[in-house]
Amino acid sequence: MTQKEKQVNYVGPFLTMVFLFFIVGFLTTANTQFQGPLREAFLSGVGDLKNTFATLITFSWFLAYPLCGGVGSRWTARYGYKGTLIRSLFIMILGLGCFFLSSWFTVQFPESNLKYGANLIPAGFFIFLLGSFIVGASATILQVVINPYLTACYVKGTQPIQRMAIGGSANSIGTTIAPFFVTGIVFGGLAMEDVQISQLMVPFFSLMAVIGIVVLVLLKLSLPDIQGTKADAGEKLEKSVWSFSHLTLGVIAIFFYVGVEVCIGANINLYAIEQESVNGPFSFFGNDSLTLFGINFAVPALMATLYWGGMLIGRLVGSSLSTIPPRVQLIATTVSATILTLLAIALNNPWLLTAVGLFHSIMWGAIFTLSVNKLGKYTSIASGVFMIGVVGGAILPLLQGMIADAVNGWRWSWFIVIFGELFMLYYALIGSRVKQSAA
């Protein structure tokens, strides 16, 4: 960044990116939390494939990342950061409309089902999957803008990894409250078997209105581009972005990071429900549920909230770690997460997985910062490429659900998380070393 650009006041744009990161986190986790309720409401006729079909909700969302990351890069070059943000939010409204439509269609046409062998799947479920993909596409394009902007925009007294951690903290606030939104607001604290599809319509219509207001506000805000972080429209770049090995390995590292993060965040409630069916309801201060603001929340939802809440705490702490290099942070957190997951498997205890969120909290910022190090005008394109790795959030949870169905339980499926942590440790130690820069 030039001295002239350092004189630009980026505080307003920085706060805008932080707020948009909150929206991405909230909707990402809200989407995954529909797995449990919709498994009961939509998939009662699927038989032994409930877990596999339920994880398709997460798969559809994260499938958008490898397919739409390049779109975000091209739009950034053509329309700039602000124009790309506005277009992505319109896409988000469309996706939320599909969520609304899935509920309306199922209520209006309850007999509209697709047959899969001996199984019956409501057509509305596939409309929900389409909505999940579309909102995931919006989140992808948003992050193509947010990540490099947070890294590059100059805010006095901060370092790039700190700004990423602050944005990540807002993201974690969204992920923390999302499980309560789904179980407490959308489904009114009902037990899984009592969930009604009709309860989806009003909350999603309300979210569409909220995002519409965000678009109107964003249209009036100043959001200057940052020179040196993106190629101009039509500019030919001398090198392939894949020629930077620390970026290529960073994409693989983020594949495993997002995969294991979502495995726990999305599937811990299914693991907890399984444990309840075997061992009886969990006891929480002598009760089977937690009452908050007059609403009852089941313990499985509480576990998901504790996991995402741990990520919030970790990111708040990480935003103050200005003297610890991202490589060191990544080494310490991957080792700690591996140990906790091993203990959870050994003791068959889902509560231990909730603590992993504390260490997952700053991995995204550390991996992204290491991946775009010394990339210059390749940075925005690298951010789009980086989104390809987020497909791990689609593949690993789905693979875990298939493993859980195959071995008739979730306990041993958590080894998939350990494998991912070990690759990230390799990236921190070796793969993130810069062998070629953009200069």
Short mmCIF file of C-alpha atoms in Angstrom, two decimals:
data_model
loop_
_atom_site.label_atom_id
_atom_site.label_comp_id
_atom_site.label_asym_id
_atom_site.label_seq_id
_atom_site.Cartn_x
_atom_site.Cartn_y
_atom_site.Cartn_z
CA MET A 1 0.00 0.00 0.00
CA THR A 2 1.34 3.44 -0.95
CA GLN A 3 1.81 6.32 1.46
CA LYS A 4 -1.08 8.12 -0.27
CA GLU A 5 -3.41 5.18 0.35
CA LYS A 6 -2.37 5.06 4.00
CA GLN A 7 -3.84 8.55 4.32
CA VAL A 8 -7.26 7.28 3.20
CA ASN A 9 -9.62 6.66 6.11
CA TYR A 10 -10.44 2.95 5.81
CA VAL A 11 -12.19 2.68 9.19
CA GLY A 12 -15.68 2.87 7.63
CA PRO A 13 -14.95 0.32 4.88
CA PHE A 14 -13.21 -1.89 7.45
CA LEU A 15 -16.31 -1.89 9.69
CA THR A 16 -18.48 -2.60 6.65
CA MET A 17 -16.40 -5.70 5.86
CA VAL A 18 -16.59 -6.79 9.49
CA PHE A 19 -20.40 -6.56 9.42
CA LEU A 20 -20.60 -8.50 6.15
CA PHE A 21 -18.37 -11.16 7.70
CA PHE A 22 -20.97 -11.42 10.48
CA ILE A 23 -23.70 -12.09 7.90
CA VAL A 24 -21.59 -14.78 6.21
CA GLY A 25 -20.95 -16.54 9.52
CA PHE A 26 -24.55 -16.34 10.65
CA LEU A 27 -26.02 -17.75 7.44
CA THR A 28 -23.33 -20.43 7.05
CA THR A 29 -24.01 -21.88 10.49
CA ALA A 30 -27.77 -21.38 10.31
CA ASN A 31 -27.70 -23.47 7.13
CA THR A 32 -25.80 -26.33 8.80
CA GLN A 33 -28.10 -26.27 11.83
CA PHE A 34 -31.06 -27.10 9.61
CA GLN A 35 -29.59 -30.58 9.16
CA GLY A 36 -31.04 -31.99 12.38
CA PRO A 37 -34.55 -30.47 12.20
CA LEU A 38 -34.96 -31.06 8.47
CA ARG A 39 -33.74 -34.62 8.82
CA GLU A 40 -36.79 -35.24 10.99
CA ALA A 41 -39.24 -33.07 9.03
CA PHE A 42 -38.18 -33.79 5.43
CA LEU A 43 -36.38 -37.13 5.59
CA SER A 44 -38.56 -39.41 7.69
CA GLY A 45 -39.06 -41.62 4.63
CA VAL A 46 -35.39 -42.02 3.72
CA GLY A 47 -34.64 -44.92 6.08
CA ASP A 48 -30.99 -45.73 6.83
CA LEU A 49 -29.65 -42.89 4.64
CA LYS A 50 -30.88 -40.04 6.88
CA ASN A 51 -27.39 -38.88 7.84
CA THR A 52 -26.15 -38.91 4.24
CA PHE A 53 -29.12 -36.93 2.92
CA ALA A 54 -29.05 -34.49 5.86
CA THR A 55 -25.41 -33.61 5.20
CA LEU A 56 -26.34 -32.77 1.59
CA ILE A 57 -27.60 -29.46 3.02
CA THR A 58 -24.04 -28.54 4.01
CA PHE A 59 -22.63 -30.11 0.84
CA SER A 60 -24.84 -27.91 -1.37
CA TRP A 61 -23.73 -24.75 0.43
CA PHE A 62 -20.00 -25.41 0.21
CA LEU A 63 -20.16 -26.80 -3.33
CA ALA A 64 -20.66 -23.17 -4.37
CA TYR A 65 -17.15 -22.19 -3.23
CA PRO A 66 -15.08 -23.94 -5.93
CA LEU A 67 -17.67 -23.10 -8.61
CA CYS A 68 -18.10 -19.41 -7.77
CA GLY A 69 -14.73 -18.26 -6.40
CA GLY A 70 -13.53 -17.40 -9.91
CA VAL A 71 -16.72 -15.43 -10.51
CA GLY A 72 -15.89 -13.28 -7.49
CA SER A 73 -12.38 -12.58 -8.83
CA ARG A 74 -13.68 -11.61 -12.29
CA TRP A 75 -16.40 -9.40 -10.83
CA THR A 76 -13.85 -7.68 -8.57
CA ALA A 77 -11.68 -6.84 -11.59
CA ARG A 78 -14.67 -5.65 -13.62
CA TYR A 79 -16.96 -3.96 -11.06
CA GLY A 80 -14.61 -3.19 -8.17
CA TYR A 81 -15.06 -4.23 -4.56
CA LYS A 82 -18.29 -2.32 -3.92
CA GLY A 83 -20.03 -3.38 -7.13
CA THR A 84 -19.16 -7.01 -6.41
CA LEU A 85 -20.52 -6.82 -2.87
CA ILE A 86 -23.86 -5.41 -4.02
CA ARG A 87 -24.29 -8.07 -6.71
CA SER A 88 -23.48 -10.86 -4.26
CA LEU A 89 -26.08 -9.58 -1.79
CA PHE A 90 -28.76 -9.65 -4.50
CA ILE A 91 -27.82 -13.29 -5.08
CA MET A 92 -28.20 -13.89 -1.34
CA ILE A 93 -31.75 -12.52 -1.42
CA LEU A 94 -32.55 -14.92 -4.27
CA GLY A 95 -31.21 -17.88 -2.28
CA LEU A 96 -33.19 -16.93 0.82
CA GLY A 97 -36.23 -16.77 -1.44
CA CYS A 98 -35.61 -20.41 -2.36
CA PHE A 99 -35.58 -21.30 1.35
CA PHE A 100 -38.95 -19.59 1.68
CA LEU A 101 -40.23 -21.36 -1.44
CA SER A 102 -39.14 -24.80 -0.16
CA SER A 103 -41.37 -24.39 2.87
CA TRP A 104 -44.30 -22.94 0.91
CA PHE A 105 -44.12 -25.64 -1.77
CA THR A 106 -44.03 -28.48 0.77
CA VAL A 107 -47.01 -27.07 2.65
CA GLN A 108 -49.02 -26.47 -0.52
CA PHE A 109 -48.10 -29.75 -2.25
CA PRO A 110 -47.48 -32.33 0.52
CA GLU A 111 -47.87 -35.24 -1.88
CA SER A 112 -45.12 -34.02 -4.21
CA ASN A 113 -42.34 -36.54 -3.53
CA LEU A 114 -39.46 -38.09 -5.42
CA LYS A 115 -38.94 -41.83 -5.08
CA TYR A 116 -35.45 -43.16 -4.34
CA GLY A 117 -35.69 -46.95 -4.22
CA ALA A 118 -38.12 -47.61 -1.41
CA ASN A 119 -37.56 -44.11 -0.04
CA LEU A 120 -39.69 -40.98 -0.51
CA ILE A 121 -38.10 -37.50 -0.48
CA PRO A 122 -40.26 -34.34 -0.57
CA ALA A 123 -39.56 -32.18 -3.64
CA GLY A 124 -39.34 -29.18 -1.31
CA PHE A 125 -36.15 -30.66 0.13
CA PHE A 126 -34.42 -30.22 -3.23
CA ILE A 127 -35.64 -26.62 -3.45
CA PHE A 128 -33.99 -26.08 -0.05
CA LEU A 129 -30.77 -27.63 -1.42
CA LEU A 130 -30.90 -25.20 -4.37
CA GLY A 131 -31.33 -22.29 -1.96
CA SER A 132 -28.41 -23.56 0.08
CA PHE A 133 -26.21 -23.55 -3.05
CA ILE A 134 -27.32 -20.05 -4.09
CA VAL A 135 -26.75 -18.47 -0.67
CA GLY A 136 -23.43 -20.33 -0.52
CA ALA A 137 -22.51 -18.74 -3.87
CA SER A 138 -23.27 -15.33 -2.41
CA ALA A 139 -21.14 -16.06 0.66
CA THR A 140 -18.31 -17.18 -1.63
CA ILE A 141 -18.29 -13.95 -3.63
CA LEU A 142 -18.56 -11.88 -0.45
CA GLN A 143 -15.47 -13.56 0.96
CA VAL A 144 -13.52 -13.07 -2.27
CA VAL A 145 -13.90 -9.35 -1.49
CA ILE A 146 -13.78 -9.41 2.32
CA ASN A 147 -10.59 -11.41 2.84
CA PRO A 148 -8.15 -9.42 0.69
CA TYR A 149 -9.79 -6.14 1.70
CA LEU A 150 -9.30 -6.86 5.41
CA THR A 151 -5.72 -7.91 4.72
CA ALA A 152 -4.85 -4.84 2.63
CA CYS A 153 -6.89 -1.91 4.03
CA TYR A 154 -4.72 0.21 6.31
CA VAL A 155 -6.15 0.86 9.76
CA LYS A 156 -3.69 2.55 12.09
CA GLY A 157 -2.40 0.36 14.91
CA THR A 158 -3.36 -2.96 13.33
CA GLN A 159 -1.63 -5.73 11.41
CA PRO A 160 -3.27 -7.80 8.60
CA ILE A 161 -3.74 -10.90 10.76
CA GLN A 162 -5.30 -8.74 13.50
CA ARG A 163 -7.82 -7.28 11.05
CA MET A 164 -8.59 -10.80 9.84
CA ALA A 165 -9.09 -11.86 13.47
CA ILE A 166 -11.45 -8.93 14.13
CA GLY A 167 -13.45 -9.84 11.02
CA GLY A 168 -13.35 -13.44 12.17
CA SER A 169 -14.71 -12.38 15.57
CA ALA A 170 -17.74 -10.83 13.89
CA ASN A 171 -18.07 -14.00 11.83
CA SER A 172 -18.01 -16.03 15.04
CA ILE A 173 -20.69 -13.88 16.67
CA GLY A 174 -22.89 -14.85 13.74
CA THR A 175 -21.99 -18.53 14.00
CA THR A 176 -22.56 -18.50 17.76
CA ILE A 177 -26.08 -17.11 17.69
CA ALA A 178 -27.16 -19.03 14.58
CA PRO A 179 -27.90 -22.36 16.37
CA PHE A 180 -30.16 -20.51 18.82
CA PHE A 181 -31.83 -18.73 15.91
CA VAL A 182 -32.62 -22.05 14.22
CA THR A 183 -33.73 -24.03 17.27
CA GLY A 184 -35.15 -21.21 19.37
CA ILE A 185 -36.64 -18.73 16.87
CA VAL A 186 -37.34 -20.71 13.69
CA PHE A 187 -38.46 -23.90 15.43
CA GLY A 188 -39.53 -22.38 18.74
CA GLY A 189 -37.48 -24.71 20.96
CA LEU A 190 -39.50 -27.72 19.82
CA ALA A 191 -38.19 -31.27 20.04
CA MET A 192 -36.86 -32.57 16.71
CA GLU A 193 -39.87 -34.82 16.11
CA ASP A 194 -42.29 -31.88 16.51
CA VAL A 195 -40.66 -29.60 13.89
CA GLN A 196 -43.01 -28.28 11.18
CA ILE A 197 -41.85 -27.16 7.72
CA SER A 198 -44.34 -24.28 7.78
CA GLN A 199 -42.20 -22.59 10.46
CA LEU A 200 -39.55 -21.72 7.86
CA MET A 201 -41.51 -19.14 5.92
CA VAL A 202 -41.65 -16.06 8.18
CA PRO A 203 -37.99 -16.12 9.38
CA PHE A 204 -36.61 -16.42 5.85
CA PHE A 205 -38.88 -13.73 4.48
CA SER A 206 -37.63 -11.50 7.32
CA LEU A 207 -34.00 -12.27 6.44
CA MET A 208 -34.68 -11.31 2.82
CA ALA A 209 -35.94 -7.92 4.04
CA VAL A 210 -32.87 -7.43 6.26
CA ILE A 211 -30.44 -8.14 3.41
CA GLY A 212 -32.44 -5.75 1.20
CA ILE A 213 -31.89 -3.00 3.78
CA VAL A 214 -28.15 -3.84 3.87
CA VAL A 215 -28.00 -3.36 0.09
CA LEU A 216 -29.66 0.06 0.33
CA VAL A 217 -27.20 1.16 3.02
CA LEU A 218 -24.21 -0.19 1.09
CA LEU A 219 -25.24 1.78 -2.01
CA LYS A 220 -24.73 5.00 -0.04
CA LEU A 221 -21.41 4.05 1.57
CA SER A 222 -17.97 4.95 0.24
CA LEU A 223 -15.92 1.81 -0.35
CA PRO A 224 -12.70 2.73 -2.18
CA ASP A 225 -10.71 0.11 -4.07
CA ILE A 226 -7.20 -0.66 -2.83
CA GLN A 227 -4.54 -0.36 -5.52
CA GLY A 228 -2.05 -3.15 -5.96
CA THR A 229 -4.40 -5.87 -4.71
CA LYS A 230 -6.19 -6.71 -7.96
CA ALA A 231 -5.55 -6.80 -11.69
CA ASP A 232 -7.32 -4.31 -13.90
CA ALA A 233 -10.13 -5.58 -16.14
CA GLY A 234 -8.61 -7.36 -19.14
CA GLU A 235 -5.04 -7.18 -17.78
CA LYS A 236 -2.88 -10.18 -18.67
CA LEU A 237 -0.85 -11.49 -15.77
CA GLU A 238 2.64 -12.83 -16.40
CA LYS A 239 2.37 -15.87 -14.13
CA SER A 240 -0.23 -18.44 -13.23
CA VAL A 241 -1.54 -17.92 -9.74
CA TRP A 242 -0.93 -21.65 -9.21
CA SER A 243 2.82 -21.12 -9.68
CA PHE A 244 3.03 -19.86 -6.09
CA SER A 245 3.45 -23.07 -4.07
CA HIS A 246 2.59 -21.44 -0.74
CA LEU A 247 -0.78 -20.44 -2.21
CA THR A 248 -1.44 -23.85 -3.80
CA LEU A 249 -0.71 -25.68 -0.55
CA GLY A 250 -2.70 -23.01 1.28
CA VAL A 251 -5.76 -23.89 -0.82
CA ILE A 252 -5.34 -27.53 0.25
CA ALA A 253 -4.86 -26.45 3.87
CA ILE A 254 -8.06 -24.39 3.77
CA PHE A 255 -9.84 -27.40 2.24
CA PHE A 256 -9.03 -29.38 5.37
CA TYR A 257 -9.57 -26.43 7.71
CA VAL A 258 -13.09 -25.62 6.52
CA GLY A 259 -13.84 -29.33 6.24
CA VAL A 260 -12.96 -30.16 9.84
CA GLU A 261 -14.47 -26.92 11.15
CA VAL A 262 -17.81 -27.74 9.52
CA CYS A 263 -17.58 -31.44 10.45
CA ILE A 264 -17.70 -30.45 14.10
CA GLY A 265 -19.99 -27.45 13.77
CA ALA A 266 -22.55 -29.24 11.61
CA ASN A 267 -22.33 -32.82 12.88
CA ILE A 268 -21.69 -32.49 16.60
CA ASN A 269 -25.43 -32.16 17.21
CA LEU A 270 -26.06 -35.40 15.28
CA TYR A 271 -23.34 -37.10 17.36
CA ALA A 272 -24.92 -35.74 20.55
CA ILE A 273 -28.40 -36.90 19.49
CA GLU A 274 -26.95 -40.37 18.92
CA GLN A 275 -25.35 -40.34 22.37
CA GLU A 276 -28.69 -39.31 23.91
CA SER A 277 -30.46 -42.21 22.20
CA VAL A 278 -27.91 -44.67 23.64
CA ASN A 279 -27.19 -43.21 27.07
CA GLY A 280 -30.30 -41.13 27.75
CA PRO A 281 -30.61 -37.30 27.77
CA PHE A 282 -27.60 -35.24 28.76
CA SER A 283 -27.83 -33.53 32.11
CA PHE A 284 -27.18 -29.80 32.17
CA PHE A 285 -27.36 -28.51 35.76
CA GLY A 286 -29.90 -31.27 36.44
CA ASN A 287 -31.99 -30.62 33.30
CA ASP A 288 -32.13 -32.03 29.78
CA SER A 289 -32.24 -28.57 28.22
CA LEU A 290 -31.24 -24.97 28.78
CA THR A 291 -33.79 -22.17 29.14
CA LEU A 292 -32.63 -18.80 27.83
CA PHE A 293 -34.87 -15.74 27.52
CA GLY A 294 -37.86 -17.99 28.14
CA ILE A 295 -36.97 -20.37 25.27
CA ASN A 296 -35.93 -24.00 25.76
CA PHE A 297 -32.83 -25.22 23.91
CA ALA A 298 -31.85 -28.88 23.65
CA VAL A 299 -28.33 -29.84 24.72
CA PRO A 300 -27.23 -30.86 21.17
CA ALA A 301 -27.93 -27.29 20.01
CA LEU A 302 -26.06 -26.03 23.06
CA MET A 303 -23.01 -28.07 22.04
CA ALA A 304 -22.97 -26.47 18.60
CA THR A 305 -23.28 -23.04 20.21
CA LEU A 306 -20.41 -23.76 22.61
CA TYR A 307 -18.25 -24.85 19.69
CA TRP A 308 -18.93 -21.68 17.68
CA GLY A 309 -18.73 -19.63 20.89
CA GLY A 310 -15.25 -21.04 21.49
CA MET A 311 -14.30 -19.79 18.04
CA LEU A 312 -15.59 -16.34 18.99
CA ILE A 313 -13.50 -16.27 22.18
CA GLY A 314 -10.44 -17.49 20.29
CA ARG A 315 -10.80 -14.83 17.62
CA LEU A 316 -11.25 -12.08 20.18
CA VAL A 317 -8.02 -13.24 21.81
CA GLY A 318 -6.37 -13.59 18.40
CA SER A 319 -7.18 -9.99 17.49
CA SER A 320 -4.74 -8.90 20.22
CA LEU A 321 -1.87 -11.21 19.19
CA SER A 322 0.08 -8.67 17.15
CA THR A 323 3.53 -10.03 18.03
CA ILE A 324 2.97 -13.75 17.37
CA PRO A 325 3.55 -14.73 13.71
CA PRO A 326 0.69 -16.55 11.93
CA ARG A 327 2.91 -19.60 11.39
CA VAL A 328 3.45 -20.03 15.13
CA GLN A 329 -0.26 -19.53 15.81
CA LEU A 330 -1.15 -22.22 13.28
CA ILE A 331 1.31 -24.73 14.75
CA ALA A 332 0.02 -24.27 18.31
CA THR A 333 -3.66 -24.46 17.38
CA THR A 334 -3.42 -27.53 15.12
CA VAL A 335 -1.52 -29.52 17.76
CA SER A 336 -4.06 -28.57 20.45
CA ALA A 337 -7.05 -29.42 18.24
CA THR A 338 -5.56 -32.81 17.37
CA ILE A 339 -5.09 -33.73 21.01
CA LEU A 340 -8.64 -32.74 21.96
CA THR A 341 -10.18 -34.70 19.07
CA LEU A 342 -8.18 -37.80 19.99
CA LEU A 343 -9.46 -37.52 23.56
CA ALA A 344 -13.05 -37.11 22.33
CA ILE A 345 -12.73 -40.34 20.32
CA ALA A 346 -11.01 -42.25 23.11
CA LEU A 347 -13.61 -41.21 25.71
CA ASN A 348 -16.55 -41.20 23.24
CA ASN A 349 -17.45 -37.76 24.58
CA PRO A 350 -18.90 -35.05 22.27
CA TRP A 351 -18.41 -32.35 24.93
CA LEU A 352 -14.64 -32.39 24.26
CA LEU A 353 -15.24 -31.47 20.62
CA THR A 354 -16.86 -28.21 21.70
CA ALA A 355 -13.46 -27.04 23.00
CA VAL A 356 -11.86 -27.54 19.58
CA GLY A 357 -13.60 -24.37 18.41
CA LEU A 358 -11.26 -22.35 20.61
CA PHE A 359 -8.30 -23.52 18.50
CA HIS A 360 -10.06 -23.50 15.12
CA SER A 361 -10.78 -19.82 15.69
CA ILE A 362 -7.69 -18.22 14.17
CA MET A 363 -6.73 -20.90 11.62
CA TRP A 364 -8.57 -19.24 8.72
CA GLY A 365 -6.78 -15.90 9.21
CA ALA A 366 -3.41 -17.59 9.68
CA ILE A 367 -3.73 -19.76 6.56
CA PHE A 368 -5.05 -16.90 4.40
CA THR A 369 -2.32 -14.50 5.55
CA LEU A 370 0.39 -17.08 4.84
CA SER A 371 -1.17 -18.00 1.47
CA VAL A 372 -1.32 -14.46 0.01
CA ASN A 373 2.03 -13.37 1.41
CA LYS A 374 4.02 -11.39 -1.22
CA LEU A 375 1.42 -11.90 -4.00
CA GLY A 376 0.85 -8.19 -4.83
CA LYS A 377 -1.59 -7.71 -7.72
CA TYR A 378 -2.31 -11.44 -7.70
CA THR A 379 -3.98 -11.08 -4.30
CA SER A 380 -7.62 -10.71 -5.41
CA ILE A 381 -7.26 -13.57 -7.90
CA ALA A 382 -5.60 -15.63 -5.18
CA SER A 383 -8.58 -14.89 -2.95
CA GLY A 384 -10.90 -16.36 -5.59
CA VAL A 385 -8.66 -19.40 -5.96
CA PHE A 386 -8.54 -19.68 -2.19
CA MET A 387 -12.32 -20.14 -2.17
CA ILE A 388 -11.88 -23.39 -4.10
CA GLY A 389 -10.47 -24.93 -0.94
CA VAL A 390 -13.64 -24.12 0.98
CA VAL A 391 -15.30 -27.04 -0.84
CA GLY A 392 -13.82 -29.06 2.02
CA GLY A 393 -16.83 -27.85 3.96
CA ALA A 394 -19.00 -29.73 1.46
CA ILE A 395 -16.96 -32.90 1.01
CA LEU A 396 -15.64 -33.78 4.47
CA PRO A 397 -18.95 -33.47 6.42
CA LEU A 398 -20.72 -35.49 3.71
CA LEU A 399 -17.95 -38.09 3.80
CA GLN A 400 -18.21 -38.16 7.58
CA GLY A 401 -21.97 -38.70 7.37
CA MET A 402 -21.39 -41.61 4.96
CA ILE A 403 -18.80 -43.08 7.33
CA ALA A 404 -21.22 -42.71 10.26
CA ASP A 405 -23.89 -44.59 8.29
CA ALA A 406 -21.36 -47.27 7.27
CA VAL A 407 -20.05 -47.94 10.80
CA ASN A 408 -23.45 -47.33 12.42
CA GLY A 409 -22.29 -44.45 14.61
CA TRP A 410 -20.39 -41.15 14.72
CA ARG A 411 -17.58 -42.00 17.17
CA TRP A 412 -14.92 -43.32 14.77
CA SER A 413 -15.85 -40.87 12.01
CA TRP A 414 -13.99 -38.12 13.88
CA PHE A 415 -10.64 -39.49 12.67
CA ILE A 416 -11.34 -37.48 9.52
CA VAL A 417 -10.84 -34.36 11.65
CA ILE A 418 -7.49 -35.59 12.93
CA PHE A 419 -6.23 -36.17 9.37
CA GLY A 420 -7.16 -32.59 8.45
CA GLU A 421 -5.41 -31.13 11.50
CA LEU A 422 -2.21 -32.98 10.64
CA PHE A 423 -2.15 -31.58 7.09
CA MET A 424 -2.56 -28.05 8.44
CA LEU A 425 0.33 -28.69 10.81
CA TYR A 426 2.45 -29.71 7.78
CA TYR A 427 1.44 -26.48 6.01
CA ALA A 428 2.42 -24.39 9.03
CA LEU A 429 5.81 -26.10 9.35
CA ILE A 430 6.81 -26.53 5.69
CA GLY A 431 4.19 -25.77 3.04
CA SER A 432 3.73 -22.07 3.83
CA ARG A 433 7.36 -21.10 3.08
CA VAL A 434 7.45 -18.57 0.21
CA LYS A 435 9.53 -19.97 -2.69
CA GLN A 436 8.37 -17.43 -5.32
CA SER A 437 6.93 -13.94 -4.86
CA ALA A 438 5.00 -11.70 -7.29
CA ALA A 439 7.83 -9.24 -7.47
#
